[in-house]
Amino acid sequence: MAVMDLYLRDYFMEEVELFSDEYFMGKALQLAQQAFDEDEVPIGAVVVHKERIIAKGYNQTERLTDVTAHAEMLAITGAAQYLGSKFLEECTLYVTVEPCTMCFGAIQWARPARLVYGASEPKTGYHGKGLIAAPKIEVISGILESDCAAIMREFFKSKRKN
Amino acid sequence: MAVMDLYLRDYFMEEVELFSDEYFMGKALQLAQQAFDEDEVPIGAVVVHKERIIAKGYNQTERLTDVTAHAEMLAITGAAQYLGSKFLEECTLYVTVEPCTMCFGAIQWARPARLVYGASEPKTGYHGKGLIAAPKIEVISGILESDCAAIMREFFKSKRKN
């Protein structure tokens, strides 16, 4: 199967329980695909509140000429606007790749109930920097990990060819 | 001298060498004062490129209902827009208080030549998290430290009274 087919497959109708972590990570992965299609590092994020997606983001650092425009940052800002609260205490943030230091810091400030990410990122991820999430934030990793990692690999492989 | 008088004194005409670190930190401190006046945590930041201020920011997390709206974040985004480049390699970022984890992460991505901050922040500052700036970023601290710290103390003192 071609790599691209992986991301385009429908996690929602066929294989995945509705409103499960895999379901929402599939939505985040669709946003990563959108980033990929726009030649951005393919990372996507959604914020979920009471089983509803209230905000989405995908990496737009190139398009916006802004290092702060990571998927998580845009999703956190969007969720706060939706809720009218800067704290996301009843929310889950789904992101396809382990957050970087910046996004980890933002997540600490935003205080979601849960952080769910797909693929680990040993080089830029927060674990590698020795950062530890606040006890009130439940952290789950490895959801749809192989697809979340594959789209990243594919992106950087295509960059090396250019 | 009342605390407020400290911030309102003019660093630019009387006491400070033009375009020195103290000069630009004074500008950041004026932005911290603006945050204070708007009932925001009083932190200000400016980005300087070739002795010109190209972007300003002050903490607006309450006004914008957004944990990501820290002074440094807004200044970094503004500077990138001005330069048309997401990297700030010839710039100095001045901020009145030691950056938090989020802002530190953004600074690492933005790669300014220099980071200059005023007051240390043992609780939320990046040093306390064990984070170390990239070797290419020169870090200077303690510029106008007492005033940068005083306005923070005054702010939180006023909050405790309420």
PDB file of C-alpha atoms in Angstrom:
ATOM      1  CA  MET A   1       0.000   0.000   0.000  1.00  0.00           C
ATOM      2  CA  ALA A   2       1.371   3.408  -0.876  1.00  0.00           C
ATOM      3  CA  VAL A   3       2.106   5.593   2.107  1.00  0.00           C
ATOM      4  CA  MET A   4      -0.442   8.177   1.150  1.00  0.00           C
ATOM      5  CA  ASP A   5      -3.205   5.608   1.173  1.00  0.00           C
ATOM      6  CA  LEU A   6      -2.584   5.019   4.828  1.00  0.00           C
ATOM      7  CA  TYR A   7      -3.614   8.515   5.825  1.00  0.00           C
ATOM      8  CA  LEU A   8      -6.531   8.674   3.512  1.00  0.00           C
ATOM      9  CA  ARG A   9      -8.113   5.523   4.767  1.00  0.00           C
ATOM     10  CA  ASP A  10     -11.216   6.225   6.740  1.00  0.00           C
ATOM     11  CA  TYR A  11     -10.767   5.626  10.415  1.00  0.00           C
ATOM     12  CA  PHE A  12     -14.274   6.710  11.138  1.00  0.00           C
ATOM     13  CA  MET A  13     -16.620   4.461   9.270  1.00  0.00           C
ATOM     14  CA  GLU A  14     -14.959   1.117   9.215  1.00  0.00           C
ATOM     15  CA  GLU A  15     -12.413   0.266  11.801  1.00  0.00           C
ATOM     16  CA  VAL A  16     -12.637   2.471  14.807  1.00  0.00           C
ATOM     17  CA  GLU A  17     -15.064   2.874  17.658  1.00  0.00           C
ATOM     18  CA  LEU A  18     -16.878   6.187  17.579  1.00  0.00           C
ATOM     19  CA  PHE A  19     -15.389   8.798  19.947  1.00  0.00           C
ATOM     20  CA  SER A  20     -12.499   6.549  20.917  1.00  0.00           C
ATOM     21  CA  ASP A  21      -8.971   7.907  21.101  1.00  0.00           C
ATOM     22  CA  GLU A  22      -8.295   6.244  17.762  1.00  0.00           C
ATOM     23  CA  TYR A  23     -11.301   7.964  16.252  1.00  0.00           C
ATOM     24  CA  PHE A  24     -10.150  11.440  17.260  1.00  0.00           C
ATOM     25  CA  MET A  25      -6.524  10.702  16.413  1.00  0.00           C
ATOM     26  CA  GLY A  26      -7.767   9.762  12.962  1.00  0.00           C
ATOM     27  CA  LYS A  27      -9.236  13.238  12.703  1.00  0.00           C
ATOM     28  CA  ALA A  28      -5.909  14.742  13.782  1.00  0.00           C
ATOM     29  CA  LEU A  29      -4.186  12.576  11.185  1.00  0.00           C
ATOM     30  CA  GLN A  30      -6.439  13.967   8.486  1.00  0.00           C
ATOM     31  CA  LEU A  31      -5.210  17.409   9.488  1.00  0.00           C
ATOM     32  CA  ALA A  32      -1.624  16.171   9.324  1.00  0.00           C
ATOM     33  CA  GLN A  33      -2.424  15.056   5.787  1.00  0.00           C
ATOM     34  CA  GLN A  34      -3.665  18.566   5.032  1.00  0.00           C
ATOM     35  CA  ALA A  35      -0.365  19.975   6.313  1.00  0.00           C
ATOM     36  CA  PHE A  36       1.492  17.458   4.143  1.00  0.00           C
ATOM     37  CA  ASP A  37      -0.493  18.552   1.103  1.00  0.00           C
ATOM     38  CA  GLU A  38       0.447  22.177   1.832  1.00  0.00           C
ATOM     39  CA  ASP A  39       4.129  21.269   2.156  1.00  0.00           C
ATOM     40  CA  GLU A  40       4.160  21.818   5.928  1.00  0.00           C
ATOM     41  CA  VAL A  41       5.593  19.407   8.498  1.00  0.00           C
ATOM     42  CA  PRO A  42       2.643  16.993   8.716  1.00  0.00           C
ATOM     43  CA  ILE A  43       1.356  17.299  12.252  1.00  0.00           C
ATOM     44  CA  GLY A  44      -2.308  17.721  13.117  1.00  0.00           C
ATOM     45  CA  ALA A  45      -4.231  18.334  16.330  1.00  0.00           C
ATOM     46  CA  VAL A  46      -7.796  18.481  17.568  1.00  0.00           C
ATOM     47  CA  VAL A  47      -9.276  19.536  20.885  1.00  0.00           C
ATOM     48  CA  VAL A  48     -12.251  17.504  22.051  1.00  0.00           C
ATOM     49  CA  HIS A  49     -14.802  18.624  24.633  1.00  0.00           C
ATOM     50  CA  LYS A  50     -17.639  16.318  25.606  1.00  0.00           C
ATOM     51  CA  GLU A  51     -17.053  14.099  22.579  1.00  0.00           C
ATOM     52  CA  ARG A  52     -17.126  17.026  20.187  1.00  0.00           C
ATOM     53  CA  ILE A  53     -14.219  18.488  18.258  1.00  0.00           C
ATOM     54  CA  ILE A  54     -14.204  22.145  19.229  1.00  0.00           C
ATOM     55  CA  ALA A  55     -10.935  23.161  17.573  1.00  0.00           C
ATOM     56  CA  LYS A  56      -8.522  21.942  14.929  1.00  0.00           C
ATOM     57  CA  GLY A  57      -4.997  22.832  13.940  1.00  0.00           C
ATOM     58  CA  TYR A  58      -2.262  21.726  11.641  1.00  0.00           C
ATOM     59  CA  ASN A  59       1.240  22.948  11.313  1.00  0.00           C
ATOM     60  CA  GLN A  60       1.342  26.210   9.361  1.00  0.00           C
ATOM     61  CA  THR A  61       4.758  27.623  10.203  1.00  0.00           C
ATOM     62  CA  GLU A  62       5.643  28.153   6.547  1.00  0.00           C
ATOM     63  CA  ARG A  63       2.340  29.540   5.373  1.00  0.00           C
ATOM     64  CA  LEU A  64       2.068  31.936   8.302  1.00  0.00           C
ATOM     65  CA  THR A  65       5.822  32.632   8.513  1.00  0.00           C
ATOM     66  CA  ASP A  66       5.601  31.976  12.219  1.00  0.00           C
ATOM     67  CA  VAL A  67       7.467  29.425  14.319  1.00  0.00           C
ATOM     68  CA  THR A  68       4.641  29.521  16.863  1.00  0.00           C
ATOM     69  CA  ALA A  69       2.048  28.212  14.380  1.00  0.00           C
ATOM     70  CA  HIS A  70       2.293  24.576  15.425  1.00  0.00           C
ATOM     71  CA  ALA A  71      -0.790  22.376  15.261  1.00  0.00           C
ATOM     72  CA  GLU A  72      -1.241  22.254  19.038  1.00  0.00           C
ATOM     73  CA  MET A  73      -0.844  26.006  19.487  1.00  0.00           C
ATOM     74  CA  LEU A  74      -3.491  26.779  16.888  1.00  0.00           C
ATOM     75  CA  ALA A  75      -5.832  24.159  18.338  1.00  0.00           C
ATOM     76  CA  ILE A  76      -5.367  25.427  21.906  1.00  0.00           C
ATOM     77  CA  THR A  77      -6.070  29.014  20.861  1.00  0.00           C
ATOM     78  CA  GLY A  78      -9.097  27.912  18.891  1.00  0.00           C
ATOM     79  CA  ALA A  79     -10.498  25.828  21.723  1.00  0.00           C
ATOM     80  CA  ALA A  80     -10.129  28.696  24.183  1.00  0.00           C
ATOM     81  CA  GLN A  81     -11.998  30.992  21.803  1.00  0.00           C
ATOM     82  CA  TYR A  82     -14.768  28.431  21.446  1.00  0.00           C
ATOM     83  CA  LEU A  83     -15.143  27.884  25.172  1.00  0.00           C
ATOM     84  CA  GLY A  84     -14.579  31.486  26.203  1.00  0.00           C
ATOM     85  CA  SER A  85     -12.038  30.195  28.697  1.00  0.00           C
ATOM     86  CA  LYS A  86      -8.287  30.069  28.455  1.00  0.00           C
ATOM     87  CA  PHE A  87      -8.281  26.871  30.481  1.00  0.00           C
ATOM     88  CA  LEU A  88      -9.255  23.619  28.772  1.00  0.00           C
ATOM     89  CA  GLU A  89      -9.825  21.566  31.883  1.00  0.00           C
ATOM     90  CA  GLU A  90     -12.554  19.315  30.481  1.00  0.00           C
ATOM     91  CA  CYS A  91     -10.829  18.823  27.156  1.00  0.00           C
ATOM     92  CA  THR A  92      -8.576  16.285  25.503  1.00  0.00           C
ATOM     93  CA  LEU A  93      -5.885  17.493  23.132  1.00  0.00           C
ATOM     94  CA  TYR A  94      -5.043  15.000  20.392  1.00  0.00           C
ATOM     95  CA  VAL A  95      -1.894  15.553  18.392  1.00  0.00           C
ATOM     96  CA  THR A  96      -0.268  13.212  15.910  1.00  0.00           C
ATOM     97  CA  VAL A  97       3.284  13.747  17.203  1.00  0.00           C
ATOM     98  CA  GLU A  98       4.774  14.222  20.671  1.00  0.00           C
ATOM     99  CA  PRO A  99       4.685  17.951  21.453  1.00  0.00           C
ATOM    100  CA  CYS A 100       7.842  20.061  21.342  1.00  0.00           C
ATOM    101  CA  THR A 101       9.016  22.206  24.257  1.00  0.00           C
ATOM    102  CA  MET A 102       6.941  25.193  23.130  1.00  0.00           C
ATOM    103  CA  CYS A 103       3.744  23.223  22.707  1.00  0.00           C
ATOM    104  CA  PHE A 104       4.332  21.311  25.916  1.00  0.00           C
ATOM    105  CA  GLY A 105       4.613  24.651  27.723  1.00  0.00           C
ATOM    106  CA  ALA A 106       1.369  25.832  26.167  1.00  0.00           C
ATOM    107  CA  ILE A 107      -0.347  22.594  27.165  1.00  0.00           C
ATOM    108  CA  GLN A 108       0.842  23.043  30.744  1.00  0.00           C
ATOM    109  CA  TRP A 109      -0.713  26.517  30.792  1.00  0.00           C
ATOM    110  CA  ALA A 110      -3.951  25.379  29.126  1.00  0.00           C
ATOM    111  CA  ARG A 111      -4.439  22.446  31.523  1.00  0.00           C
ATOM    112  CA  PRO A 112      -6.390  19.980  29.407  1.00  0.00           C
ATOM    113  CA  ALA A 113      -7.591  16.916  31.275  1.00  0.00           C
ATOM    114  CA  ARG A 114      -5.810  14.692  28.778  1.00  0.00           C
ATOM    115  CA  LEU A 115      -3.024  14.863  26.232  1.00  0.00           C
ATOM    116  CA  VAL A 116      -3.090  12.087  23.648  1.00  0.00           C
ATOM    117  CA  TYR A 117      -0.364  11.859  21.055  1.00  0.00           C
ATOM    118  CA  GLY A 118       0.534   9.431  18.325  1.00  0.00           C
ATOM    119  CA  ALA A 119       4.195   9.104  17.440  1.00  0.00           C
ATOM    120  CA  SER A 120       7.103   9.842  19.728  1.00  0.00           C
ATOM    121  CA  GLU A 121       9.614  12.456  18.619  1.00  0.00           C
ATOM    122  CA  PRO A 122      12.933  11.689  20.307  1.00  0.00           C
ATOM    123  CA  LYS A 123      14.748  14.722  18.920  1.00  0.00           C
ATOM    124  CA  THR A 124      12.359  17.615  19.546  1.00  0.00           C
ATOM    125  CA  GLY A 125       9.740  16.022  21.811  1.00  0.00           C
ATOM    126  CA  TYR A 126       9.324  17.204  25.387  1.00  0.00           C
ATOM    127  CA  HIS A 127      10.294  13.905  26.987  1.00  0.00           C
ATOM    128  CA  GLY A 128      13.791  14.225  25.579  1.00  0.00           C
ATOM    129  CA  LYS A 129      14.093  17.631  27.254  1.00  0.00           C
ATOM    130  CA  GLY A 130      13.334  16.123  30.631  1.00  0.00           C
ATOM    131  CA  LEU A 131       9.946  17.831  30.882  1.00  0.00           C
ATOM    132  CA  ILE A 132       7.164  16.156  32.825  1.00  0.00           C
ATOM    133  CA  ALA A 133       3.473  16.966  32.439  1.00  0.00           C
ATOM    134  CA  ALA A 134       1.536  18.293  35.422  1.00  0.00           C
ATOM    135  CA  PRO A 135      -0.026  15.447  37.442  1.00  0.00           C
ATOM    136  CA  LYS A 136      -3.512  16.653  36.537  1.00  0.00           C
ATOM    137  CA  ILE A 137      -2.867  16.069  32.838  1.00  0.00           C
ATOM    138  CA  GLU A 138      -3.270  12.435  31.838  1.00  0.00           C
ATOM    139  CA  VAL A 139      -0.865  11.594  29.027  1.00  0.00           C
ATOM    140  CA  ILE A 140      -1.541   8.788  26.554  1.00  0.00           C
ATOM    141  CA  SER A 141       0.846   8.005  23.717  1.00  0.00           C
ATOM    142  CA  GLY A 142       1.098   5.598  20.817  1.00  0.00           C
ATOM    143  CA  ILE A 143      -2.412   6.043  19.383  1.00  0.00           C
ATOM    144  CA  LEU A 144      -2.246   5.331  15.625  1.00  0.00           C
ATOM    145  CA  GLU A 145       1.477   5.608  16.173  1.00  0.00           C
ATOM    146  CA  SER A 146       2.633   3.911  12.992  1.00  0.00           C
ATOM    147  CA  ASP A 147       0.565   6.104  10.695  1.00  0.00           C
ATOM    148  CA  CYS A 148       1.445   9.271  12.616  1.00  0.00           C
ATOM    149  CA  ALA A 149       5.132   8.373  12.280  1.00  0.00           C
ATOM    150  CA  ALA A 150       4.854   7.223   8.655  1.00  0.00           C
ATOM    151  CA  ILE A 151       3.523  10.518   7.346  1.00  0.00           C
ATOM    152  CA  MET A 152       6.417  12.333   9.059  1.00  0.00           C
ATOM    153  CA  ARG A 153       8.968   9.937   7.559  1.00  0.00           C
ATOM    154  CA  GLU A 154       7.403  10.326   4.143  1.00  0.00           C
ATOM    155  CA  PHE A 155       7.535  14.113   4.399  1.00  0.00           C
ATOM    156  CA  PHE A 156      11.178  14.303   5.352  1.00  0.00           C
ATOM    157  CA  LYS A 157      12.095  11.656   2.787  1.00  0.00           C
ATOM    158  CA  SER A 158      10.473  13.786   0.081  1.00  0.00           C
ATOM    159  CA  LYS A 159      12.387  16.834   1.361  1.00  0.00           C
ATOM    160  CA  ARG A 160      15.726  15.055   1.127  1.00  0.00           C
ATOM    161  CA  LYS A 161      14.998  14.213  -2.504  1.00  0.00           C
ATOM    162  CA  ASN A 162      14.529  17.889  -3.397  1.00  0.00           C
TER     163      ASN A 162
ATOM    164  CA  MET B   1       9.232  56.467  45.606  1.00  0.00           C
ATOM    165  CA  ALA B   2       5.963  54.756  44.809  1.00  0.00           C
ATOM    166  CA  VAL B   3       6.371  51.583  42.843  1.00  0.00           C
ATOM    167  CA  MET B   4       4.477  52.922  39.888  1.00  0.00           C
ATOM    168  CA  ASP B   5       6.877  55.824  39.526  1.00  0.00           C
ATOM    169  CA  LEU B   6       9.677  53.390  38.884  1.00  0.00           C
ATOM    170  CA  TYR B   7       8.198  52.130  35.673  1.00  0.00           C
ATOM    171  CA  LEU B   8       7.120  55.480  34.437  1.00  0.00           C
ATOM    172  CA  ARG B   9      10.529  57.061  34.758  1.00  0.00           C
ATOM    173  CA  ASP B  10      12.111  57.715  31.436  1.00  0.00           C
ATOM    174  CA  TYR B  11      14.968  55.403  30.701  1.00  0.00           C
ATOM    175  CA  PHE B  12      15.477  56.917  27.335  1.00  0.00           C
ATOM    176  CA  MET B  13      16.243  60.551  27.817  1.00  0.00           C
ATOM    177  CA  GLU B  14      18.148  60.782  31.015  1.00  0.00           C
ATOM    178  CA  GLU B  15      19.966  57.793  32.298  1.00  0.00           C
ATOM    179  CA  VAL B  16      20.618  55.245  29.656  1.00  0.00           C
ATOM    180  CA  GLU B  17      22.844  55.009  26.624  1.00  0.00           C
ATOM    181  CA  LEU B  18      20.918  54.982  23.371  1.00  0.00           C
ATOM    182  CA  PHE B  19      20.439  51.485  21.905  1.00  0.00           C
ATOM    183  CA  SER B  20      22.018  49.799  24.923  1.00  0.00           C
ATOM    184  CA  ASP B  21      20.427  46.735  26.467  1.00  0.00           C
ATOM    185  CA  GLU B  22      19.093  48.983  29.228  1.00  0.00           C
ATOM    186  CA  TYR B  23      17.537  51.263  26.655  1.00  0.00           C
ATOM    187  CA  PHE B  24      15.606  48.484  24.950  1.00  0.00           C
ATOM    188  CA  MET B  25      14.711  46.818  28.236  1.00  0.00           C
ATOM    189  CA  GLY B  26      13.235  50.144  29.266  1.00  0.00           C
ATOM    190  CA  LYS B  27      11.006  49.926  26.219  1.00  0.00           C
ATOM    191  CA  ALA B  28       9.972  46.406  27.204  1.00  0.00           C
ATOM    192  CA  LEU B  29       9.293  47.676  30.709  1.00  0.00           C
ATOM    193  CA  GLN B  30       6.950  50.312  29.330  1.00  0.00           C
ATOM    194  CA  LEU B  31       5.017  47.499  27.677  1.00  0.00           C
ATOM    195  CA  ALA B  32       4.953  45.638  30.986  1.00  0.00           C
ATOM    196  CA  GLN B  33       3.428  48.778  32.470  1.00  0.00           C
ATOM    197  CA  GLN B  34       0.785  48.709  29.748  1.00  0.00           C
ATOM    198  CA  ALA B  35      -0.021  45.113  30.684  1.00  0.00           C
ATOM    199  CA  PHE B  36      -0.231  46.156  34.346  1.00  0.00           C
ATOM    200  CA  ASP B  37      -2.639  48.951  33.445  1.00  0.00           C
ATOM    201  CA  GLU B  38      -4.812  46.420  31.604  1.00  0.00           C
ATOM    202  CA  ASP B  39      -4.792  44.056  34.583  1.00  0.00           C
ATOM    203  CA  GLU B  40      -2.558  41.518  32.854  1.00  0.00           C
ATOM    204  CA  VAL B  41       0.544  39.910  34.348  1.00  0.00           C
ATOM    205  CA  PRO B  42       3.008  42.753  33.684  1.00  0.00           C
ATOM    206  CA  ILE B  43       5.553  41.356  31.257  1.00  0.00           C
ATOM    207  CA  GLY B  44       6.677  43.170  28.130  1.00  0.00           C
ATOM    208  CA  ALA B  45       8.914  42.278  25.212  1.00  0.00           C
ATOM    209  CA  VAL B  46      10.463  43.899  22.169  1.00  0.00           C
ATOM    210  CA  VAL B  47      12.381  42.458  19.225  1.00  0.00           C
ATOM    211  CA  VAL B  48      15.250  44.593  17.966  1.00  0.00           C
ATOM    212  CA  HIS B  49      16.852  44.319  14.530  1.00  0.00           C
ATOM    213  CA  LYS B  50      19.747  46.597  13.600  1.00  0.00           C
ATOM    214  CA  GLU B  51      19.032  48.922  16.517  1.00  0.00           C
ATOM    215  CA  ARG B  52      15.368  49.255  15.586  1.00  0.00           C
ATOM    216  CA  ILE B  53      12.384  47.867  17.438  1.00  0.00           C
ATOM    217  CA  ILE B  54      10.545  45.814  14.840  1.00  0.00           C
ATOM    218  CA  ALA B  55       7.973  44.164  17.112  1.00  0.00           C
ATOM    219  CA  LYS B  56       6.441  44.624  20.546  1.00  0.00           C
ATOM    220  CA  GLY B  57       4.360  42.475  22.818  1.00  0.00           C
ATOM    221  CA  TYR B  58       2.897  42.449  26.271  1.00  0.00           C
ATOM    222  CA  ASN B  59       1.060  39.762  28.085  1.00  0.00           C
ATOM    223  CA  GLN B  60      -2.563  39.593  26.906  1.00  0.00           C
ATOM    224  CA  THR B  61      -3.700  36.179  28.087  1.00  0.00           C
ATOM    225  CA  GLU B  62      -6.806  37.599  29.762  1.00  0.00           C
ATOM    226  CA  ARG B  63      -7.839  40.019  27.056  1.00  0.00           C
ATOM    227  CA  LEU B  64      -7.377  37.480  24.295  1.00  0.00           C
ATOM    228  CA  THR B  65      -8.529  34.494  26.407  1.00  0.00           C
ATOM    229  CA  ASP B  66      -5.456  32.644  25.258  1.00  0.00           C
ATOM    230  CA  VAL B  67      -2.677  31.091  27.308  1.00  0.00           C
ATOM    231  CA  THR B  68      -0.357  31.421  24.317  1.00  0.00           C
ATOM    232  CA  ALA B  69      -0.607  35.236  24.264  1.00  0.00           C
ATOM    233  CA  HIS B  70       2.557  35.869  26.251  1.00  0.00           C
ATOM    234  CA  ALA B  71       4.640  38.965  25.526  1.00  0.00           C
ATOM    235  CA  GLU B  72       7.443  37.014  23.860  1.00  0.00           C
ATOM    236  CA  MET B  73       5.098  34.977  21.663  1.00  0.00           C
ATOM    237  CA  LEU B  74       3.352  38.064  20.329  1.00  0.00           C
ATOM    238  CA  ALA B  75       6.679  39.834  19.756  1.00  0.00           C
ATOM    239  CA  ILE B  76       8.188  36.822  17.950  1.00  0.00           C
ATOM    240  CA  THR B  77       5.164  36.516  15.672  1.00  0.00           C
ATOM    241  CA  GLY B  78       5.218  40.251  14.991  1.00  0.00           C
ATOM    242  CA  ALA B  79       8.928  40.292  14.210  1.00  0.00           C
ATOM    243  CA  ALA B  80       8.588  37.392  11.783  1.00  0.00           C
ATOM    244  CA  GLN B  81       5.783  39.223   9.998  1.00  0.00           C
ATOM    245  CA  TYR B  82       7.911  42.345   9.760  1.00  0.00           C
ATOM    246  CA  LEU B  83      10.954  40.539   8.424  1.00  0.00           C
ATOM    247  CA  GLY B  84       9.062  38.095   6.248  1.00  0.00           C
ATOM    248  CA  SER B  85      11.126  35.339   7.839  1.00  0.00           C
ATOM    249  CA  LYS B  86      10.215  32.981  10.626  1.00  0.00           C
ATOM    250  CA  PHE B  87      13.827  32.995  11.801  1.00  0.00           C
ATOM    251  CA  LEU B  88      15.076  35.996  13.745  1.00  0.00           C
ATOM    252  CA  GLU B  89      18.758  35.296  13.435  1.00  0.00           C
ATOM    253  CA  GLU B  90      19.938  38.908  13.451  1.00  0.00           C
ATOM    254  CA  CYS B  91      17.576  39.970  16.208  1.00  0.00           C
ATOM    255  CA  THR B  92      17.664  40.453  19.957  1.00  0.00           C
ATOM    256  CA  LEU B  93      14.580  39.566  21.986  1.00  0.00           C
ATOM    257  CA  TYR B  94      14.199  41.659  25.128  1.00  0.00           C
ATOM    258  CA  VAL B  95      11.729  40.516  27.736  1.00  0.00           C
ATOM    259  CA  THR B  96      11.259  41.837  31.244  1.00  0.00           C
ATOM    260  CA  VAL B  97      10.986  38.406  32.893  1.00  0.00           C
ATOM    261  CA  GLU B  98      12.739  35.072  32.317  1.00  0.00           C
ATOM    262  CA  PRO B  99      10.741  33.172  29.674  1.00  0.00           C
ATOM    263  CA  CYS B 100       8.518  30.239  30.612  1.00  0.00           C
ATOM    264  CA  THR B 101       8.823  26.806  29.015  1.00  0.00           C
ATOM    265  CA  MET B 102       6.456  27.732  26.166  1.00  0.00           C
ATOM    266  CA  CYS B 103       8.220  30.975  25.314  1.00  0.00           C
ATOM    267  CA  PHE B 104      11.626  29.359  25.675  1.00  0.00           C
ATOM    268  CA  GLY B 105      10.536  26.742  23.152  1.00  0.00           C
ATOM    269  CA  ALA B 106       9.366  29.438  20.758  1.00  0.00           C
ATOM    270  CA  ILE B 107      12.667  31.286  21.172  1.00  0.00           C
ATOM    271  CA  GLN B 108      14.572  28.114  20.358  1.00  0.00           C
ATOM    272  CA  TRP B 109      12.581  27.757  17.148  1.00  0.00           C
ATOM    273  CA  ALA B 110      12.929  31.449  16.225  1.00  0.00           C
ATOM    274  CA  ARG B 111      16.706  31.479  16.769  1.00  0.00           C
ATOM    275  CA  PRO B 112      17.348  35.097  17.714  1.00  0.00           C
ATOM    276  CA  ALA B 113      21.018  35.994  18.055  1.00  0.00           C
ATOM    277  CA  ARG B 114      20.415  37.192  21.594  1.00  0.00           C
ATOM    278  CA  LEU B 115      17.893  36.762  24.395  1.00  0.00           C
ATOM    279  CA  VAL B 116      18.019  39.495  27.029  1.00  0.00           C
ATOM    280  CA  TYR B 117      15.762  39.301  30.044  1.00  0.00           C
ATOM    281  CA  GLY B 118      15.330  41.324  33.203  1.00  0.00           C
ATOM    282  CA  ALA B 119      14.127  39.493  36.277  1.00  0.00           C
ATOM    283  CA  SER B 120      14.576  35.805  36.976  1.00  0.00           C
ATOM    284  CA  GLU B 121      11.443  33.724  37.537  1.00  0.00           C
ATOM    285  CA  PRO B 122      12.409  30.723  39.655  1.00  0.00           C
ATOM    286  CA  LYS B 123       8.966  29.133  39.586  1.00  0.00           C
ATOM    287  CA  THR B 124       7.947  29.238  35.919  1.00  0.00           C
ATOM    288  CA  GLY B 125      11.213  30.269  34.227  1.00  0.00           C
ATOM    289  CA  TYR B 126      12.964  27.898  31.866  1.00  0.00           C
ATOM    290  CA  HIS B 127      16.120  27.565  33.936  1.00  0.00           C
ATOM    291  CA  GLY B 128      14.144  25.905  36.700  1.00  0.00           C
ATOM    292  CA  LYS B 129      12.908  23.325  34.195  1.00  0.00           C
ATOM    293  CA  GLY B 130      16.467  22.380  33.309  1.00  0.00           C
ATOM    294  CA  LEU B 131      16.219  23.857  29.816  1.00  0.00           C
ATOM    295  CA  ILE B 132      19.335  25.247  28.164  1.00  0.00           C
ATOM    296  CA  ALA B 133      19.330  27.677  25.251  1.00  0.00           C
ATOM    297  CA  ALA B 134      20.918  26.650  21.964  1.00  0.00           C
ATOM    298  CA  PRO B 135      24.621  27.614  21.854  1.00  0.00           C
ATOM    299  CA  LYS B 136      23.952  30.077  19.042  1.00  0.00           C
ATOM    300  CA  ILE B 137      21.631  32.139  21.251  1.00  0.00           C
ATOM    301  CA  GLU B 138      23.517  34.470  23.577  1.00  0.00           C
ATOM    302  CA  VAL B 139      21.599  34.872  26.833  1.00  0.00           C
ATOM    303  CA  ILE B 140      21.960  37.974  29.010  1.00  0.00           C
ATOM    304  CA  SER B 141      19.983  38.374  32.229  1.00  0.00           C
ATOM    305  CA  GLY B 142      19.568  40.934  34.983  1.00  0.00           C
ATOM    306  CA  ILE B 143      19.047  44.027  32.807  1.00  0.00           C
ATOM    307  CA  LEU B 144      16.892  46.505  34.794  1.00  0.00           C
ATOM    308  CA  GLU B 145      16.250  43.503  36.995  1.00  0.00           C
ATOM    309  CA  SER B 146      14.953  45.321  40.054  1.00  0.00           C
ATOM    310  CA  ASP B 147      12.320  47.275  38.147  1.00  0.00           C
ATOM    311  CA  CYS B 148      11.274  44.250  36.093  1.00  0.00           C
ATOM    312  CA  ALA B 149      10.835  42.289  39.327  1.00  0.00           C
ATOM    313  CA  ALA B 150       9.176  45.136  41.217  1.00  0.00           C
ATOM    314  CA  ILE B 151       6.293  45.551  38.788  1.00  0.00           C
ATOM    315  CA  MET B 152       5.596  41.804  39.028  1.00  0.00           C
ATOM    316  CA  ARG B 153       5.638  41.928  42.843  1.00  0.00           C
ATOM    317  CA  GLU B 154       3.335  44.929  42.827  1.00  0.00           C
ATOM    318  CA  PHE B 155       0.908  43.189  40.478  1.00  0.00           C
ATOM    319  CA  PHE B 156       0.613  40.031  42.530  1.00  0.00           C
ATOM    320  CA  LYS B 157       0.423  42.029  45.758  1.00  0.00           C
ATOM    321  CA  SER B 158      -2.535  43.946  44.355  1.00  0.00           C
ATOM    322  CA  LYS B 159      -4.155  40.646  43.320  1.00  0.00           C
ATOM    323  CA  ARG B 160      -3.862  39.201  46.812  1.00  0.00           C
ATOM    324  CA  LYS B 161      -5.646  42.254  48.214  1.00  0.00           C
ATOM    325  CA  ASN B 162      -8.661  41.700  45.972  1.00  0.00           C
TER     326      ASN B 162
END
